[in-house]
Structure formats: structure tokens, C-alpha cells
Coordinates of C-alpha atoms in Angstrom, one line a residue:
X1 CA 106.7 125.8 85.1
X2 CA 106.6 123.8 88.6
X3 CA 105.8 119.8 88.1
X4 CA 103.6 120.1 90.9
X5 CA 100.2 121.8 90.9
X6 CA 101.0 124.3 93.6
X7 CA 103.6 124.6 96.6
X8 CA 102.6 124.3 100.0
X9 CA 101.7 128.0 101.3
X10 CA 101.4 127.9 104.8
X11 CA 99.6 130.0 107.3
X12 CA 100.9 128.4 110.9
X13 CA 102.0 125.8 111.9
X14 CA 101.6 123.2 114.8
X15 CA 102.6 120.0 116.4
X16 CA 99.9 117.6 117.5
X17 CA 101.0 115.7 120.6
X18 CA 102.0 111.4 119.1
X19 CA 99.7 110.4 121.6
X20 CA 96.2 112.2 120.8
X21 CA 93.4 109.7 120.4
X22 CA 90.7 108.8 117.3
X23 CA 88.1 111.9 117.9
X24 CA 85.1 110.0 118.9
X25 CA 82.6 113.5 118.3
X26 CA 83.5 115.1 116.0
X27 CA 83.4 119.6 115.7
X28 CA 83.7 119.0 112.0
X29 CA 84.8 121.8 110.2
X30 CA 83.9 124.2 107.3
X31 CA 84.6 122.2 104.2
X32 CA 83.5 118.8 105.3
X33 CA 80.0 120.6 106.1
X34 CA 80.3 122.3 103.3
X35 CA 80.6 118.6 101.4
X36 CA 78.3 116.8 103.1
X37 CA 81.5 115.2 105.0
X38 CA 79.4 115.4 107.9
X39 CA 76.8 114.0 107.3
X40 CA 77.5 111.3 105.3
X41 CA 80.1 109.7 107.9
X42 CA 76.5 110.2 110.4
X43 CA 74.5 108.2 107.6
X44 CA 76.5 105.6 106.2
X45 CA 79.3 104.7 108.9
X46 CA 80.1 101.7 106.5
X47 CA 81.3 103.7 103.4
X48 CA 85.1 104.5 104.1
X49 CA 86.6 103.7 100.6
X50 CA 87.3 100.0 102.3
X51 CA 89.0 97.9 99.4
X52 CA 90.0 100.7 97.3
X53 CA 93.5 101.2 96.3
X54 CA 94.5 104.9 94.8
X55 CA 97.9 105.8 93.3
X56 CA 99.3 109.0 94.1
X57 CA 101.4 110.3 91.7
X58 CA 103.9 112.7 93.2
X59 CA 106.2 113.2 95.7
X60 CA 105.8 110.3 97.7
X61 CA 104.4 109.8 101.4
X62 CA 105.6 111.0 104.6
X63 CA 106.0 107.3 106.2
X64 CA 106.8 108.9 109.6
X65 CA 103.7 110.7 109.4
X66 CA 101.1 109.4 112.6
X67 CA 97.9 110.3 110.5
X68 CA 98.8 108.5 107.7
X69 CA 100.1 105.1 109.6
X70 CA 98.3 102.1 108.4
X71 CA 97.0 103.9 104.9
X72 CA 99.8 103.5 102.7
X73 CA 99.4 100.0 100.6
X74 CA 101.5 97.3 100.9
X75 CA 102.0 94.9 97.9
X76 CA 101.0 91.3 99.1
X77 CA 103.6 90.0 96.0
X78 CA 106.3 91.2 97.3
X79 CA 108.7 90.1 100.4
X80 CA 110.5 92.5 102.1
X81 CA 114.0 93.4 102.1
X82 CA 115.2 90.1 100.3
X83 CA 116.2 91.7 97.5
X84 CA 114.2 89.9 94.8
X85 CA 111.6 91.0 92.6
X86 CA 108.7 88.3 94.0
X87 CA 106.2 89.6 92.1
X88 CA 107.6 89.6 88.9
X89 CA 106.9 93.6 88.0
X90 CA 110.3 94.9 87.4
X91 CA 110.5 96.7 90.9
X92 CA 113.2 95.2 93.5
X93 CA 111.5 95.4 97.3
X94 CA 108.8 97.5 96.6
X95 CA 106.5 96.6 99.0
X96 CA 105.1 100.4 99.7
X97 CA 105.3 102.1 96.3
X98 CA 108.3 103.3 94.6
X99 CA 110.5 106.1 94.3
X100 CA 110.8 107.3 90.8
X101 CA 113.2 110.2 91.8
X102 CA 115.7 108.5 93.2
X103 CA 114.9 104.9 91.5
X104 CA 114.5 103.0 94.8
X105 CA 111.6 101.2 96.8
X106 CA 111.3 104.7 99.1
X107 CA 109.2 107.1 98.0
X108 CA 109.6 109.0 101.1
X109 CA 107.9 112.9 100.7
X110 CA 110.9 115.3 100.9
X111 CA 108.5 118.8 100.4
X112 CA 105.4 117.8 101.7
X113 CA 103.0 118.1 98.8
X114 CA 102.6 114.3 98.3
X115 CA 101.6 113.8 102.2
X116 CA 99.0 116.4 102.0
X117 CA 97.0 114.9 99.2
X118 CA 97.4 110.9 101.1
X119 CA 96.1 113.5 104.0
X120 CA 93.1 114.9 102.3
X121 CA 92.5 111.2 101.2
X122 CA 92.9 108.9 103.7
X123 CA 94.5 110.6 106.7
X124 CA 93.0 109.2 110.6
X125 CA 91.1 112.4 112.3
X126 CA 93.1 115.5 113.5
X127 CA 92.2 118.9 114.8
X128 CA 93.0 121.5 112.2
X129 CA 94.7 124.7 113.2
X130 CA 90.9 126.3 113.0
X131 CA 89.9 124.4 115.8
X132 CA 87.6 122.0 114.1
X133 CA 88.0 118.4 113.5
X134 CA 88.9 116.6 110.1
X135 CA 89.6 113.0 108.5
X136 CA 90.0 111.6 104.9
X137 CA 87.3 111.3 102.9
X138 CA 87.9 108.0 102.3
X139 CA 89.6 107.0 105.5
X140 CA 90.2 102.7 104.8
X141 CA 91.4 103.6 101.0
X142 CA 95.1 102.4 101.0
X143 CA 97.1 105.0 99.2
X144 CA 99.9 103.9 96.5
X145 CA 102.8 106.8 96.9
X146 CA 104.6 106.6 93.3
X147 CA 107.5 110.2 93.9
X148 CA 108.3 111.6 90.5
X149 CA 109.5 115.2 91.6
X150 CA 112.5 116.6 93.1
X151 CA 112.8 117.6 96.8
X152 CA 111.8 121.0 96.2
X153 CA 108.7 120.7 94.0
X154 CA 109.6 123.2 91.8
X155 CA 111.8 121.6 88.9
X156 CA 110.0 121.0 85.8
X157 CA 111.9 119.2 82.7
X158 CA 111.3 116.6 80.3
X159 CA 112.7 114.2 82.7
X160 CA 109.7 115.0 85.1
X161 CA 107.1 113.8 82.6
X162 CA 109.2 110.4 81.8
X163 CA 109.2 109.9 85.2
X164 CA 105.1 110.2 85.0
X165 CA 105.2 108.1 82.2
X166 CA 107.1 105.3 84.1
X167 CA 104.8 105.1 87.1
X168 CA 101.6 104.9 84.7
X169 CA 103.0 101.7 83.0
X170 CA 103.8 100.1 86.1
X171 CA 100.1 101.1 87.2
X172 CA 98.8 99.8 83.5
X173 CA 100.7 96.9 84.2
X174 CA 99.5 96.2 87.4
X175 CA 96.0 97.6 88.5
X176 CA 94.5 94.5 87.7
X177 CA 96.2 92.1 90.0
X178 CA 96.9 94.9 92.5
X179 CA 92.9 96.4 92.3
X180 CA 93.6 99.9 91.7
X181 CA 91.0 101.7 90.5
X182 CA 92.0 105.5 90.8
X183 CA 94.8 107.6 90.0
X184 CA 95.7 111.2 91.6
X185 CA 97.8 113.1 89.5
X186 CA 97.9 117.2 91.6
X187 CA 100.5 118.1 88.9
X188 CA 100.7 120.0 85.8
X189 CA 102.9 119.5 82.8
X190 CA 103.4 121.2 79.1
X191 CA 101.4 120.0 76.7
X192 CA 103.8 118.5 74.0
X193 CA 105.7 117.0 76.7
X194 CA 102.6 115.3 77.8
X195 CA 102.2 114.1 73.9
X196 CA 105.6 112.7 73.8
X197 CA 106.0 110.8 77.0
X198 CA 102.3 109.5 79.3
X199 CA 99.3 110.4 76.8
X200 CA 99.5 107.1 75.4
X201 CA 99.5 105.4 78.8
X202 CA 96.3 107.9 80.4
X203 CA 94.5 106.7 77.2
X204 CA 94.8 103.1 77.9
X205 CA 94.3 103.3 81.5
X206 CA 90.7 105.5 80.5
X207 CA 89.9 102.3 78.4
X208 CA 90.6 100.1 80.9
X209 CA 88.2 101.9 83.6
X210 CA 90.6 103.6 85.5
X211 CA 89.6 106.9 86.5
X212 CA 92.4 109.5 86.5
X213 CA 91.5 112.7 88.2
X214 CA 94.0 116.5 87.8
X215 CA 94.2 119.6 88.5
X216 CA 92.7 121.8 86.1
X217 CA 95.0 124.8 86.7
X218 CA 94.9 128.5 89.5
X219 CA 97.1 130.2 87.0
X220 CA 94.1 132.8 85.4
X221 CA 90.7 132.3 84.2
X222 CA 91.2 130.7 80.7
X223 CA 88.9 128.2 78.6
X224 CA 92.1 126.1 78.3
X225 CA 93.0 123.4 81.5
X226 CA 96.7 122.5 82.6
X227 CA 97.5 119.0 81.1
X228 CA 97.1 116.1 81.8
X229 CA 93.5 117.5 83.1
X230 CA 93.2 118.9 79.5
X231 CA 93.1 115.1 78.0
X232 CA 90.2 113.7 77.5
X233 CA 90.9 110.4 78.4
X234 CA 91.8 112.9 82.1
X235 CA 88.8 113.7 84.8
X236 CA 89.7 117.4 85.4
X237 CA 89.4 119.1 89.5
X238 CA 88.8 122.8 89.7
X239 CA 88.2 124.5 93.2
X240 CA 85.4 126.3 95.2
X241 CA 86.4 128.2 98.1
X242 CA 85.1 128.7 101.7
X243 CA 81.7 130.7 100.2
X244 CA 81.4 127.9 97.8
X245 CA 82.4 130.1 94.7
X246 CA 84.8 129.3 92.2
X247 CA 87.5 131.6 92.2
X248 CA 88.8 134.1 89.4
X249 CA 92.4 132.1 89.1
X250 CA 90.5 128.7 88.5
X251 CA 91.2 127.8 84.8
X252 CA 87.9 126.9 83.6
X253 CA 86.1 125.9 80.1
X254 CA 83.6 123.7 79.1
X255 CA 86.6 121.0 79.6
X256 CA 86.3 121.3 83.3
X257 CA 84.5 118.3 84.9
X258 CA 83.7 118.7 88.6
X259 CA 84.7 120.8 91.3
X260 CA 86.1 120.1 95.3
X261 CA 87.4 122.5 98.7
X262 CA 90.7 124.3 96.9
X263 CA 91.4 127.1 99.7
X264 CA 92.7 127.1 103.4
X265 CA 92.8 123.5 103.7
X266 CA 93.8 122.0 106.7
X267 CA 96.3 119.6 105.7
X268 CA 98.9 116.9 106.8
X269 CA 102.5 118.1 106.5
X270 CA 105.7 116.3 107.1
X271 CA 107.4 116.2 110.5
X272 CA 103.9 115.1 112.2
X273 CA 102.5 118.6 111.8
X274 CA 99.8 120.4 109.9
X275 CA 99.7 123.4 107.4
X276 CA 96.8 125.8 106.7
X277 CA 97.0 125.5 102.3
X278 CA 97.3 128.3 100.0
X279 CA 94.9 127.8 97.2
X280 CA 95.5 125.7 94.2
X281 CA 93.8 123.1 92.8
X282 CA 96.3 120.6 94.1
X283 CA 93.6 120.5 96.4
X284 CA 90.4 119.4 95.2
X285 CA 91.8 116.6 93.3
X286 CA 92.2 114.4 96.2
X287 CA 89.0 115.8 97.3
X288 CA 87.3 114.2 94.5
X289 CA 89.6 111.0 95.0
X290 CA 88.5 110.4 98.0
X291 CA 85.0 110.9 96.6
X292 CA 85.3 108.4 94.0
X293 CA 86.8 105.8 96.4
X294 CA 83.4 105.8 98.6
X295 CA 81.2 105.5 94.9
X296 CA 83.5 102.4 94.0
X297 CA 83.3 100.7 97.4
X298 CA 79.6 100.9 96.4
X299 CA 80.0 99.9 92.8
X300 CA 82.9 97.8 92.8
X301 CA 82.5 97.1 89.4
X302 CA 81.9 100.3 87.9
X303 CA 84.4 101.9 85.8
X304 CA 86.2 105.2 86.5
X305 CA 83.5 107.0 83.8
X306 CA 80.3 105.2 85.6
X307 CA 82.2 106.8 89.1
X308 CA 82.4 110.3 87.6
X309 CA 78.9 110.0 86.6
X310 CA 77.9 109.2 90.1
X311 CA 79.7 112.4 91.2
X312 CA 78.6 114.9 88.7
X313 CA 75.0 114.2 88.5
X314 CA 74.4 113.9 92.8
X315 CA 77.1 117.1 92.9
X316 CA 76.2 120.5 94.2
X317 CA 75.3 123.2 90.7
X318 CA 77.9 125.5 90.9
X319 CA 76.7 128.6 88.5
X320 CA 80.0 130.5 87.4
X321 CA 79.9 134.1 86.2
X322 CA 81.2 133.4 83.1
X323 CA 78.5 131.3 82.0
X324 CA 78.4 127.5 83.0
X325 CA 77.7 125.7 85.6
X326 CA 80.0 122.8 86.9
X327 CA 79.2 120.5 89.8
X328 CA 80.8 120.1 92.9
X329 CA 81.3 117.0 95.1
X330 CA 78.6 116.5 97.9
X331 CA 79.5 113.4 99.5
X332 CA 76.2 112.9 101.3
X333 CA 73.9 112.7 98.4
X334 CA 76.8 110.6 95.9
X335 CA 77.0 107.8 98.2
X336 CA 72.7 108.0 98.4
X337 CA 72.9 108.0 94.5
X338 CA 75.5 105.1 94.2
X339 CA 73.6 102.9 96.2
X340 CA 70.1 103.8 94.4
X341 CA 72.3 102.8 91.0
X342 CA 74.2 99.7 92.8
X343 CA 70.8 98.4 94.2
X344 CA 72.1 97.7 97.9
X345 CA 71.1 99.5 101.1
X346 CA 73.6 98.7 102.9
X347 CA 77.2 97.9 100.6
X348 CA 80.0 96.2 102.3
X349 CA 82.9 95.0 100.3
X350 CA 83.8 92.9 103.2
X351 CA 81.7 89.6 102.8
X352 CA 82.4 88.4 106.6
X353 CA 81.9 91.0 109.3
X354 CA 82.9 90.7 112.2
X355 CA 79.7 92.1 114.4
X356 CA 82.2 92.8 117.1
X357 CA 83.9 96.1 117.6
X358 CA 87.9 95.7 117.1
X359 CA 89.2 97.6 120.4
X360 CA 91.6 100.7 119.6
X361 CA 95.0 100.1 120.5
X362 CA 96.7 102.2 123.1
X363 CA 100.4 102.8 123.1
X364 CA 101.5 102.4 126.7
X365 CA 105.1 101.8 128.2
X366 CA 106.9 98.5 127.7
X367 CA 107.2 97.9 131.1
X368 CA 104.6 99.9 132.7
X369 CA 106.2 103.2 133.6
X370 CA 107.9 105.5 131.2
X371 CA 112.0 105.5 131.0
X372 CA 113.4 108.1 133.4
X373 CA 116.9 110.3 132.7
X374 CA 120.2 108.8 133.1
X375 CA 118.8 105.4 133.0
X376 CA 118.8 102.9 130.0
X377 CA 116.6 103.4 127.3
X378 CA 116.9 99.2 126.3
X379 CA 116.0 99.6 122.3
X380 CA 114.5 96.2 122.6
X381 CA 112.0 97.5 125.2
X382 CA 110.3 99.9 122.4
X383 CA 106.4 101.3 123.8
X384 CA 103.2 98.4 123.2
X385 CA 100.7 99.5 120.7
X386 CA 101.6 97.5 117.5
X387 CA 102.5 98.1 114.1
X388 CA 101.8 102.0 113.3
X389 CA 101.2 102.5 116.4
X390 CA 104.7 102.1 118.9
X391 CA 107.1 101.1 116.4
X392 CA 107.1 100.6 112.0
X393 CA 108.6 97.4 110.7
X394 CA 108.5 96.5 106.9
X395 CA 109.2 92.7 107.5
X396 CA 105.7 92.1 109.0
X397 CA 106.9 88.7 110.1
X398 CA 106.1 88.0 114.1
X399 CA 109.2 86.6 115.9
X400 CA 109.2 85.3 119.7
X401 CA 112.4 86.4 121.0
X402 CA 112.1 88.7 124.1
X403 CA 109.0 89.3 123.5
X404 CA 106.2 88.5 120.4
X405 CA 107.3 91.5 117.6
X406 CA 108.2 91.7 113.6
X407 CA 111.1 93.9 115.2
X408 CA 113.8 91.8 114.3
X409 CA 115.9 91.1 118.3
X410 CA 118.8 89.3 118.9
X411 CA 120.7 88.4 121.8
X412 CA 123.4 90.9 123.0
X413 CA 127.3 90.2 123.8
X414 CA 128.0 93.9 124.1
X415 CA 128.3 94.8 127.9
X416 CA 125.4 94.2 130.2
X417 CA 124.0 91.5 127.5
X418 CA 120.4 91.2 127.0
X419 CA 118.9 91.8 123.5
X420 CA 119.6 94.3 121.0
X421 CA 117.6 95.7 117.6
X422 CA 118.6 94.5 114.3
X423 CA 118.2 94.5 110.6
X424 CA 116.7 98.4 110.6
X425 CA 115.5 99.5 107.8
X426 CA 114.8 102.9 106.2
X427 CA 112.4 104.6 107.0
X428 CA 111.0 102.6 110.1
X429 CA 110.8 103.6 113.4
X430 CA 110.5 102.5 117.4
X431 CA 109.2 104.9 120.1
X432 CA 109.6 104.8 123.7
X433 CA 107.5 106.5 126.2
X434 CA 110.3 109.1 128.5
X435 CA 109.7 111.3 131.6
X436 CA 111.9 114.1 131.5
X437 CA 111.9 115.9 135.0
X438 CA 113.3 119.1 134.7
X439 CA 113.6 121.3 131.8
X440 CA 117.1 122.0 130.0
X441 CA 119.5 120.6 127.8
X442 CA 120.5 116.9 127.4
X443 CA 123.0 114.8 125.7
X444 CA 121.8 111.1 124.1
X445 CA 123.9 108.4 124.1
X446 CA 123.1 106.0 121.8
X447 CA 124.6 102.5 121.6
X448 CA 125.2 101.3 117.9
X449 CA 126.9 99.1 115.9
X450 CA 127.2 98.9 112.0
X451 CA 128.0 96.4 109.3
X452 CA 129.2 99.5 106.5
X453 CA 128.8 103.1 106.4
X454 CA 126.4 104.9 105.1
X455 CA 124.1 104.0 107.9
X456 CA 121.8 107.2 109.4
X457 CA 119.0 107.9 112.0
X458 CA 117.4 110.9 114.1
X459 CA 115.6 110.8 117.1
X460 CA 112.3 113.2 118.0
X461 CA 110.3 114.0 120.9
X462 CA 106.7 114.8 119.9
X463 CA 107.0 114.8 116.2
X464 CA 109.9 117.2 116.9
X465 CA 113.3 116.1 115.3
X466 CA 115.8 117.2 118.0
X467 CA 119.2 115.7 116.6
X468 CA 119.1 115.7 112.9
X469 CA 120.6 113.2 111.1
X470 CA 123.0 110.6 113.3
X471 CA 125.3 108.8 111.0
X472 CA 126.8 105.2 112.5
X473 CA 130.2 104.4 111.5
X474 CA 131.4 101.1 110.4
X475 CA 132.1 98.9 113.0
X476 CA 134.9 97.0 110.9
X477 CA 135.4 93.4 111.1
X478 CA 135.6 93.0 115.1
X479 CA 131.7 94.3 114.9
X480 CA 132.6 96.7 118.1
X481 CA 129.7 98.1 119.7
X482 CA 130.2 102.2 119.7
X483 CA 129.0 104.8 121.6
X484 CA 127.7 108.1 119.6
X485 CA 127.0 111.2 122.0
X486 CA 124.5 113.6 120.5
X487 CA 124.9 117.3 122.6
X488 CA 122.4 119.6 123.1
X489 CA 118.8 118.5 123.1
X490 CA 116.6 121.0 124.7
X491 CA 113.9 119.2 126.3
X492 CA 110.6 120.3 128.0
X493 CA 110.1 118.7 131.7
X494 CA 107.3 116.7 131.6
X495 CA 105.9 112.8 129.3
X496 CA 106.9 112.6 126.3
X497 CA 107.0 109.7 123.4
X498 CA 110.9 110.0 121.7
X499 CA 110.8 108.1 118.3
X500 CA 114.1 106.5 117.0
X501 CA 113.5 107.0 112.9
X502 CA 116.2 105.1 110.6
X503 CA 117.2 107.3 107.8
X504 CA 119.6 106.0 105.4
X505 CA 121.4 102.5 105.1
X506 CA 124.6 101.0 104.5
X507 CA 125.2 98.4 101.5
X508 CA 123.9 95.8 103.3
X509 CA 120.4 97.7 103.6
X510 CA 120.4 98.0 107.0
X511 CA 121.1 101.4 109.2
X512 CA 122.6 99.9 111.8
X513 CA 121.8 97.9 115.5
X514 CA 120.3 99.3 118.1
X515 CA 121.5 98.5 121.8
X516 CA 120.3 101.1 124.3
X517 CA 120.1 104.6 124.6
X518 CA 120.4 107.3 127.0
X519 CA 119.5 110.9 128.1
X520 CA 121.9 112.8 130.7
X521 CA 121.1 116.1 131.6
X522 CA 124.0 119.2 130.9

């Protein structure tokens, strides 16, 4: 038995160019017509799942991912990187989630399937590989990645559902001060595992008004759900595909609560890309997420029940051969019933708006003009755009050195002075804006220095990794500034943005500094 609901199945697969804009009109697609997507974005602009916090239980978030940049929650508790547990939960550092897996503060998605339901969730607008346009359904919920399966997916063991059971007591513990109201759970489990590790803690969480939504199971038509959907105390997700019918492997009963999209879903995937799904009711779970996120931006007090309630009775009557009828989600007409419940035309969690439209950033060229080859790529001269945008930093703390950036600078003594990166931490990233002028092969130099081993990064083009992982030796005690020549990238002539992404860290948490880079073509 796999942990998670399903495995990614993919059709094709595509890169979207790092610098495609918001999609201002958008050619929305099948399913979100089929939802009422459409036309509830058209009516009620305003409901975007604003203040609404959902944990994903899985296996973790894609940081590096530019759909999802600016979704993922960050715990206002917590400082990072100083290696003290601020906010008194248990958890060193973990300012974006944590990492059950490995038992760190990185809960960084190794196989995909996490990303894809923060995607279906929250991610910014993309163009699927159909053509059409499409954005999470609740596009200003922050998403709380909380990894509990392997790399692959596919390893199911006792040890799986402990690691469920931990995330849920830090979210019982927590969801209170940290205002999460909904859970995501796209995995499946055995039943007397479930009894002997998280039931206890999905029980409490019901009784506290937490709504907890999973899959209900694509493994045959049977009148009993996959657990933890099969819990009472569990909202259950079963699919409808593209004709709005619910499909002969949906595992179904009177148990089943609500239906969502579960086929050919156009869907984040790792690496900046985008995946075509297989069906499985992975899928409509976030869906319904999402869903719930809009109702309780509405109803801010309502409990995860009162939500549900919300969503079935506005839902679309899907009649199913075998007899019953279940609903499914229909965004349009739940946000026009929440607001008849709640009693406000026009809900707005935020109780100061600013009447003034916030201008999209642009990521544009430090200086003006993209870096040409064979000259200096000066890391401290990383692309403008902001946080999320031209570079991710953790530390969130705006220094004036060089120029006003949470990137941590410092002055240089290596050759040809100037200023030089520091204090880079997993899992952020810088970008720079290159022109490559003929196509071929190239070698990067990069200029690095390191305080410990252990100390990694990789470098794309367009979402493209082109080096694979770059470790940084230790510079010893003379803290010698080195020289690492990385052979063979095939580049395309043309503009493109090359990201810098810091993989892996040495003891003192850091990967390494960062002086300048270099292309030089073969």
C-alpha cells in the first residue's frame, strides 16, 4: 500500500518561461468552468481564501517552485536560522513547516505530489498544457507543508502513520495561535494503523473545529473509504471527471461526503514545470481545500462542520448509478451561500484596505542590461523584483549594504574586492538575468568559499537544472576563496534568467559564499 493517495501519472511535460506574467484575461479551462472557478473569481474578486492557513500533510513543497512563491506560510514565532526554538513548540527554525522525513525545518517536495496539491490550492495563474489558463482556488491561502513520506511516494510502514501522527499534534498544538483552520491529508493508510497512531489526534482536531478533508480511495467501487477519510471525525473527497461523472474506481458509500475535479488535472510539478494528472483522488481533496478556504474567509468563525455544510448543501447533485447522490463543489454558488449565512455582502477579513491597487513587481536586471558571456556574473548584483520574485531569503531582515536587500552582503578581500553573498541557506535562491549570444556549450565558473563541507548548490536556466548538484569544499582555516569549473552546459542563444539554488549546508548551516560567477563558451 503506497502512503500517498496516488503517484504523479503524467501525460507531457513542459517548462514555462521564469519570467511569464500574472494572466490578466483569463481562457479558463475545463474544470474551473466546470466548478464555477470562473465565475466566481468574475463575481467576488475579494474572496481569495485571504487569512486562511491550511496544512498539507505530505511530502512537502517545492520552495523553488515560481507558482507557489509567496504561498507557503511562514511562522511569525519563529526567527530564522538562529537556532532556537522562539516559539516555544518543540521545532528548531521552523519558520516554513517542517520536515517529518528527515526531522529538519525543510520540508522540501522530493516526488512532486505535495507541490501539486499547494498547486491546486494556492498556486499564482499558469497556462496548463491544454492551453487554457488556471490558478488556485484559493489563491491568498498560505499553505503549511508538514513532509511525512519518503522521496519516492511509494513506502508505506507503520513508521509513515507515526510520522502523520506527529505533524497532527504539532497542528493540535498549535492551530490556535497559528489560525489554522484546515487540514489536507491526499493519503491513505491501513486501518489499524490508523487506530494505533493519529485517530486520537483527527478526533480532537474535529472537536476543536478543524476541518480535515481525504481522499476517499480510486482503488474499486466499494461501500468502504480508504482511512483516514473512513473516520468520522474525517471529511471524505471522492472525484468527478471531465463529463462530471463519478468514475467506476471511486470508492464510494454512504460514507462519502462531497465530491471535486479528480482526472487530467493540470498541475504544478517540481523543477518549475507542469504535469497533466492521472486520476486519483489525491486530487479533489485540495480541490475541496481550497473550497473551504473561500467559505471560512467568509465565516471566519465557523467551524470545519459549519464549512462542509456550506459546501454540500450549495454543491452540484451528482446522481451515481449505484444509487445515491453526493454533491460536488461549485464554487460560484458556495461563496453566494456563505455570505447569505454570514450576513455580509461584501466579506473582507482585512479591516483596513488599501483602495489603491499594489503595482506587480517586475524582475528586471540589476543594473539595467542583462550579464553578457565571459564577463562577471557579481553574485551581489542578483536581478530587482523582491522577495519571490529575483531572489528567496529566509532571514526577511532588510540590510543596507550595497544596496537595500535581506540578502545577507559583505565586503570582499578576494581579488577584485567589492561585495560578496553570505550566510546561504537551503533552499534559497538568487537569479540573474544573462544573454547568451550564440548557442553551444559553456563552462561556469563559480567563485566560492566555505566554512565546512557538506555545503551544495545547482544552477538553472529557465527552471532547467543544467549542472546538478555543485558541492563547495572547505576552505580550511585561511578561508581561501576557490574556483569550481562546472563543464558542459548546453545553452540556447538568446535571454535567459539563471537561478543560483543552495542545496545542502555545512555544520554551520550555511552552503557556502558566493563571489561571482562566469559563463565561457567551449
Amino acid at each position: 500500500m503506497n502512503g500517498l493517495s496516488s503517484r504523479p501519472q503524467p501525460t507531457s511535460c513542459a517548462i514555462e518561461s521564469l519570467e511569464a506574467r500574472r494572466l490578466l484575461a483569463m481562457n479558463w479551462g475545463p474544470y474551473p468552468q466546470l466548478i464555477d472557478q470562473d465565475k466566481a473569481v468574475a463575481d467576488f474578486p475579494n474572496i481569495t481564501g485571504k487569512g486562511v492557513n491550511i496544512a498539507i500533510i505530505d511530502s512537502g513543497i517545492d520552495f523553488n517552485h515560481p507558482k507557489l512563491q509567496g504561498k507557503i506560510w511562514t511562522n511569525p514565532g519563529e526567527i530564522a536560522h538562529d537556532g532556537k526554538d522562539n516559539d516555544g513548540d518543540g521545532l528548531i527554525d521552523n519558520t516554513n513547516g517542517w520536515d517529518y522525513y528527515r526531522g529538519d525545518n525543510f520540508p522540501n517536495d522530493e516526488n512532486s505530489h505535495g507541490t501539486q496539491m499547494a498547486g491546486i490550492i494556492a498556486a499564482w495563474p499558469f497556462r496548463g498544457l491544454d492551453g487554457f489558463d488556471y490558478q488556485g482556488i484559493a489563491p491568498d491561502a498560505k499553505v503549511i507543508p508538514f513532509k511525512v513520506a519518503d522521496p519516492t511516494g511509494s513506502q508505506y510502514d507503520i513508521g509513515f502513520c507515526q510520522r502523520i501522527e506527529r505533524a497532527l499534534r504539532w497542528i493540535e498544538a498549535n492551530h490556535e495561535r497559528y489560525n489554522i483552520s484546515i487540514v489536507n491529508m491526499s493519503i491513505r493508510v491501513k486501518e489499524a494503523d490508523f487506530r494505533k497512531t493519529f485517530a486520537d489526534e483527527v478526533r480532537r482536531l474535529n472537536q476543536a473545529g478543524v476541518l480535515m478533508i481525504a481522499s476517499a480511495g480510486h482503488y474499486g467501487n466499494s461501500t468502504q473509504l480508504e482511512w483516514p477519510a473512513a473516520d468520522p471525525n474525517v471529511y471524505s473527497a471522492g472525484m468527478v471527471n471531465e463529463r462530471d461523472q463519478i468514475p467506476p474506481e471511486e470508492q464510494r458509500g454512504p460514507e462519502l461526503d462531497i465530491l471535486g475535479p479528480g482526472s487530467n488535472i493540470p498541475i504544478l510539478h517540481k523543477g518549475s514545470s507542469y504535469l497533466i494528472s492521472g486520476e486519483a483522488t489525491s486530487y479533489p481533496t485540495p480541490f475541496i481545500a481550497g473550497a473551504a478556504a473561500l467559505v471560512k474567509q467568509i465565516m471566519p468563525n465557523a467551524t470545519g462542520a459549519q464549512i462542509m455544510d456550506v459546501l454540500k448543501d450549495s454543491g452540484m447533485p451528482i446522481h451515481d448509478p449505484g444509487g445515491l447522490t453526493y454533491p460536488r463543489i461549485d464554487l460560484d454558488d458556495a461563496i453566494r451561500l456563505a455570505i447569505k449565512r454570514h450576513g455580509s455582502p461584501d466579506p473582507d477579513p482585512d479591516p483596513d484596505p488599501d483602495p489603491t491597487p499594489t503595482p506587480t513587481k517586475k524582475q528586471t536586471p540589476f543594473k539595467g542590461s542583462p550579464f553578457n558571456i565571459n564577463s562577471r556574473i557579481e553574485a551581489e548584483n542578483f536581478d530587482n523584483g523582491g522577495e519571490g520574485i529575483s531572489f528567496h531569503d529566509t532571514s526577511h531582515r532588510k540590510r543596507k549594504l550595497y544596496r537595500s536587500t535581506p540578502v545577507e552582503l559583505r565586503a570582499s578581500k578576494d581579488t577584485g574586492a567589492g561585495y560578496y553573498v553570505d550566510l546561504t541557506r537551503r533552499g534559497e535562491w538568487l537569479e540573474y538575468t544573462v544573454r547568451i549570444t550564440a548557442a553551444g556549450k559553456y563552462n561556469l565558473q563559480s567563485r566560492v568559499q566555505s566554512a565546512g563541507s557538506g555545503g551544495s548548490f545547482h544552477v538553472e536556466f529557465d527552471g532547467a537544472d543544467k549542472t546538478g548538484a555543485i558541492n563547495i569544499a572547505d576552505s580550511g582555516r585561511q578561508a581561501r576563496w576557490k574556483t569550481i569549473t562546472t563543464r558542459g552546459l548546453s545553452l540556447a542563444a538568446g535571454r535567459h534568467v539563471m537561478r543560483v539554488f543552495f542545496d545542502s549546508v555545512t555544520s554551520k548551516r550555511i552552503a557556502g559564499h558566493f563571489n561571482w560567477f562566469k559563463l565561457i563558451k567551449t
